[in-house]
Amino acid sequence: MVVVLLLFGAYRSLGGAPLQAADPGVLLRSLHALLRASVDDLGTALASVGSAEVADSDDAPRARRVSASVQQTLDRLPPPGELDDGDAATRALLGAAAEDIGWAWRMLQADGANPGITAAVAALAGHASKCCDEALELLGSVPVGEPLHGS
Protein backbone atom coordinates (compact mmCIF):
# COMPACT_ATOMS: atom_id res chain seq x y z
CA MET A 1 0.00 0.00 0.00
CA VAL A 2 2.84 2.39 0.83
CA VAL A 3 4.46 1.70 -2.54
CA VAL A 4 1.24 2.55 -4.35
CA LEU A 5 0.95 5.83 -2.45
CA LEU A 6 4.56 6.69 -3.22
CA LEU A 7 4.07 5.94 -6.91
CA PHE A 8 0.89 8.02 -6.99
CA GLY A 9 2.69 10.91 -5.27
CA ALA A 10 5.57 10.71 -7.74
CA TYR A 11 3.14 10.64 -10.66
CA ARG A 12 1.32 13.74 -9.40
CA SER A 13 4.56 15.62 -8.70
CA LEU A 14 5.87 14.90 -12.22
CA GLY A 15 2.92 16.53 -13.88
CA GLY A 16 0.47 13.67 -13.88
CA ALA A 17 -2.45 16.00 -13.35
CA PRO A 18 -4.57 16.50 -16.47
CA LEU A 19 -3.88 19.60 -18.51
CA GLN A 20 -6.50 22.29 -18.15
CA ALA A 21 -6.29 24.99 -20.77
CA ALA A 22 -6.68 28.48 -19.34
CA ASP A 23 -8.24 29.67 -22.58
CA PRO A 24 -9.55 27.02 -24.97
CA GLY A 25 -9.59 29.56 -27.82
CA VAL A 26 -5.83 30.09 -27.61
CA LEU A 27 -5.19 26.36 -27.50
CA LEU A 28 -7.53 25.74 -30.44
CA ARG A 29 -5.68 28.38 -32.49
CA SER A 30 -2.37 26.64 -31.79
CA LEU A 31 -3.80 23.24 -32.72
CA HIS A 32 -5.24 24.73 -35.90
CA ALA A 33 -1.81 26.04 -36.89
CA LEU A 34 -0.28 22.57 -36.40
CA LEU A 35 -2.99 20.88 -38.45
CA ARG A 36 -2.86 23.48 -41.23
CA ALA A 37 0.90 22.93 -41.55
CA SER A 38 0.35 19.17 -41.73
CA VAL A 39 -2.32 19.59 -44.45
CA ASP A 40 0.09 21.77 -46.43
CA ASP A 41 2.87 19.16 -46.03
CA LEU A 42 0.44 16.48 -47.17
CA GLY A 43 -0.35 18.49 -50.30
CA THR A 44 3.36 18.75 -51.06
CA ALA A 45 3.80 15.00 -50.53
CA LEU A 46 0.84 14.26 -52.82
CA ALA A 47 2.39 16.39 -55.54
CA SER A 48 5.53 14.24 -55.48
CA VAL A 49 3.90 10.80 -55.08
CA GLY A 50 6.02 8.01 -56.46
CA SER A 51 9.33 9.72 -55.92
CA ALA A 52 12.00 8.10 -53.78
CA GLU A 53 11.98 11.17 -51.53
CA VAL A 54 8.40 10.50 -50.38
CA ALA A 55 9.06 6.83 -49.69
CA ASP A 56 12.17 7.58 -47.61
CA SER A 57 10.81 10.70 -45.95
CA ASP A 58 10.22 11.04 -42.21
CA ASP A 59 7.28 13.36 -42.90
CA ALA A 60 4.59 10.69 -42.51
CA PRO A 61 5.65 9.43 -39.06
CA ARG A 62 6.19 13.00 -37.86
CA ALA A 63 2.81 14.12 -39.19
CA ARG A 64 1.07 11.13 -37.60
CA ARG A 65 2.63 12.09 -34.25
CA VAL A 66 1.35 15.66 -34.71
CA SER A 67 -2.12 14.34 -35.51
CA ALA A 68 -2.09 12.08 -32.45
CA SER A 69 -0.87 14.87 -30.17
CA VAL A 70 -3.58 17.20 -31.47
CA GLN A 71 -6.23 14.54 -30.81
CA GLN A 72 -4.89 13.94 -27.29
CA THR A 73 -4.84 17.66 -26.57
CA LEU A 74 -8.41 18.04 -27.83
CA ASP A 75 -9.41 15.20 -25.50
CA ARG A 76 -8.00 17.20 -22.57
CA LEU A 77 -10.21 20.20 -23.26
CA PRO A 78 -13.36 20.54 -21.21
CA PRO A 79 -16.32 18.58 -22.62
CA PRO A 80 -18.19 20.28 -25.48
CA GLY A 81 -21.08 21.14 -23.14
CA GLU A 82 -18.73 23.27 -21.04
CA LEU A 83 -17.31 25.18 -24.03
CA ASP A 84 -19.09 27.97 -25.83
CA ASP A 85 -20.75 26.92 -29.08
CA GLY A 86 -17.97 28.27 -31.28
CA ASP A 87 -15.20 26.53 -29.36
CA ALA A 88 -17.17 23.28 -29.27
CA ALA A 89 -17.71 23.40 -33.04
CA THR A 90 -14.05 24.28 -33.60
CA ARG A 91 -13.02 21.38 -31.41
CA ALA A 92 -15.16 19.00 -33.49
CA LEU A 93 -13.77 20.35 -36.78
CA LEU A 94 -10.16 20.10 -35.61
CA GLY A 95 -10.79 16.57 -34.33
CA ALA A 96 -12.14 15.54 -37.74
CA ALA A 97 -9.21 17.19 -39.50
CA ALA A 98 -6.69 15.45 -37.22
CA GLU A 99 -8.33 12.08 -37.86
CA ASP A 100 -8.34 12.64 -41.63
CA ILE A 101 -4.72 13.79 -41.68
CA GLY A 102 -3.57 10.83 -39.59
CA TRP A 103 -5.24 8.34 -41.93
CA ALA A 104 -4.10 10.15 -45.05
CA TRP A 105 -0.46 10.03 -43.97
CA ARG A 106 -0.77 6.34 -43.02
CA MET A 107 -2.23 5.49 -46.41
CA LEU A 108 0.33 7.55 -48.29
CA GLN A 109 3.17 5.90 -46.42
CA ALA A 110 1.75 2.40 -46.97
CA ASP A 111 1.21 2.58 -50.73
CA GLY A 112 1.30 6.09 -52.08
CA ALA A 113 2.03 4.93 -55.64
CA ASN A 114 -1.37 3.19 -55.93
CA PRO A 115 -3.77 5.51 -57.82
CA GLY A 116 -6.74 4.45 -55.66
CA ILE A 117 -4.82 5.16 -52.47
CA THR A 118 -3.63 8.48 -53.86
CA ALA A 119 -7.23 9.46 -54.68
CA ALA A 120 -8.35 8.51 -51.17
CA VAL A 121 -5.49 10.49 -49.63
CA ALA A 122 -6.44 13.50 -51.77
CA ALA A 123 -10.07 13.21 -50.61
CA LEU A 124 -9.01 13.01 -46.95
CA ALA A 125 -6.63 15.95 -47.41
CA GLY A 126 -9.41 17.98 -49.05
CA HIS A 127 -11.81 17.27 -46.21
CA ALA A 128 -9.16 18.08 -43.59
CA SER A 129 -8.44 21.34 -45.37
CA LYS A 130 -12.14 22.27 -45.40
CA CYS A 131 -12.38 21.47 -41.68
CA CYS A 132 -9.35 23.67 -40.99
CA ASP A 133 -10.82 26.49 -43.07
CA GLU A 134 -14.16 26.31 -41.23
CA ALA A 135 -12.37 26.13 -37.88
CA LEU A 136 -10.38 29.25 -38.77
CA GLU A 137 -13.60 31.09 -39.57
CA LEU A 138 -14.98 30.14 -36.16
CA LEU A 139 -11.76 31.16 -34.44
CA GLY A 140 -11.52 34.42 -36.32
CA SER A 141 -8.61 35.27 -38.55
CA VAL A 142 -6.27 36.34 -35.78
CA PRO A 143 -2.94 34.50 -36.13
CA VAL A 144 -1.54 32.52 -33.22
CA GLY A 145 0.16 34.80 -30.72
CA GLU A 146 -1.58 37.97 -31.91
CA PRO A 147 -3.93 39.89 -29.61
CA LEU A 148 -7.66 39.55 -30.28
CA HIS A 149 -9.61 42.58 -31.52
CA GLY A 150 -6.57 44.82 -31.39
CA SER A 151 -6.28 44.63 -27.59
mmCIF file of N, CA, C and O in Angstrom, residues 49-51 54 107-118:
data_model
loop_
_atom_site.group_PDB
_atom_site.id
_atom_site.type_symbol
_atom_site.label_atom_id
_atom_site.label_comp_id
_atom_site.label_asym_id
_atom_site.label_seq_id
_atom_site.Cartn_x
_atom_site.Cartn_y
_atom_site.Cartn_z
ATOM 1 N N VAL A 49 4.145 12.229 -55.289
ATOM 2 C CA VAL A 49 3.897 10.800 -55.079
ATOM 3 C C VAL A 49 4.691 9.988 -56.088
ATOM 4 O O VAL A 49 4.778 10.346 -57.257
ATOM 5 N N GLY A 50 5.255 8.906 -55.598
ATOM 6 C CA GLY A 50 6.020 8.010 -56.461
ATOM 7 C C GLY A 50 7.504 8.281 -56.456
ATOM 8 O O GLY A 50 8.288 7.439 -56.886
ATOM 9 N N SER A 51 7.904 9.433 -55.950
ATOM 10 C CA SER A 51 9.335 9.722 -55.921
ATOM 11 C C SER A 51 9.984 9.013 -54.735
ATOM 12 O O SER A 51 9.335 8.673 -53.754
ATOM 13 N N VAL A 54 9.607 10.718 -51.180
ATOM 14 C CA VAL A 54 8.403 10.504 -50.381
ATOM 15 C C VAL A 54 8.499 9.185 -49.644
ATOM 16 O O VAL A 54 8.174 9.087 -48.457
ATOM 17 N N MET A 107 -1.961 6.067 -45.093
ATOM 18 C CA MET A 107 -2.225 5.487 -46.410
ATOM 19 C C MET A 107 -1.137 5.861 -47.408
ATOM 20 O O MET A 107 -0.685 5.020 -48.191
ATOM 21 N N LEU A 108 -0.712 7.104 -47.376
ATOM 22 C CA LEU A 108 0.332 7.553 -48.292
ATOM 23 C C LEU A 108 1.631 6.813 -48.034
ATOM 24 O O LEU A 108 2.327 6.414 -48.967
ATOM 25 N N GLN A 109 1.940 6.598 -46.778
ATOM 26 C CA GLN A 109 3.167 5.895 -46.423
ATOM 27 C C GLN A 109 3.079 4.419 -46.805
ATOM 28 O O GLN A 109 4.059 3.830 -47.248
ATOM 29 N N ALA A 110 1.901 3.821 -46.686
ATOM 30 C CA ALA A 110 1.747 2.400 -46.966
ATOM 31 C C ALA A 110 1.872 2.098 -48.458
ATOM 32 O O ALA A 110 2.566 1.162 -48.847
ATOM 33 N N ASP A 111 1.189 2.868 -49.298
ATOM 34 C CA ASP A 111 1.209 2.583 -50.729
ATOM 35 C C ASP A 111 0.797 3.822 -51.510
ATOM 36 O O ASP A 111 -0.245 3.845 -52.161
ATOM 37 N N GLY A 112 1.629 4.828 -51.441
ATOM 38 C CA GLY A 112 1.304 6.094 -52.083
ATOM 39 C C GLY A 112 1.319 6.042 -53.596
ATOM 40 O O GLY A 112 0.752 6.902 -54.251
ATOM 41 N N ALA A 113 1.946 5.015 -54.187
ATOM 42 C CA ALA A 113 2.027 4.931 -55.638
ATOM 43 C C ALA A 113 0.746 4.357 -56.248
ATOM 44 O O ALA A 113 0.523 4.484 -57.446
ATOM 45 N N ASN A 114 -0.110 3.765 -55.450
ATOM 46 C CA ASN A 114 -1.368 3.192 -55.933
ATOM 47 C C ASN A 114 -2.339 4.336 -56.236
ATOM 48 O O ASN A 114 -2.630 5.153 -55.363
ATOM 49 N N PRO A 115 -2.873 4.405 -57.466
ATOM 50 C CA PRO A 115 -3.773 5.515 -57.821
ATOM 51 C C PRO A 115 -5.026 5.586 -56.944
ATOM 52 O O PRO A 115 -5.497 6.684 -56.632
ATOM 53 N N GLY A 116 -5.560 4.447 -56.537
ATOM 54 C CA GLY A 116 -6.738 4.450 -55.660
ATOM 55 C C GLY A 116 -6.411 5.021 -54.296
ATOM 56 O O GLY A 116 -7.188 5.820 -53.728
ATOM 57 N N ILE A 117 -5.267 4.638 -53.771
ATOM 58 C CA ILE A 117 -4.818 5.158 -52.466
ATOM 59 C C ILE A 117 -4.564 6.652 -52.576
ATOM 60 O O ILE A 117 -4.958 7.430 -51.707
ATOM 61 N N THR A 118 -3.927 7.054 -53.660
ATOM 62 C CA THR A 118 -3.631 8.475 -53.856
ATOM 63 C C THR A 118 -4.925 9.290 -53.923
ATOM 64 O O THR A 118 -5.006 10.383 -53.342
#
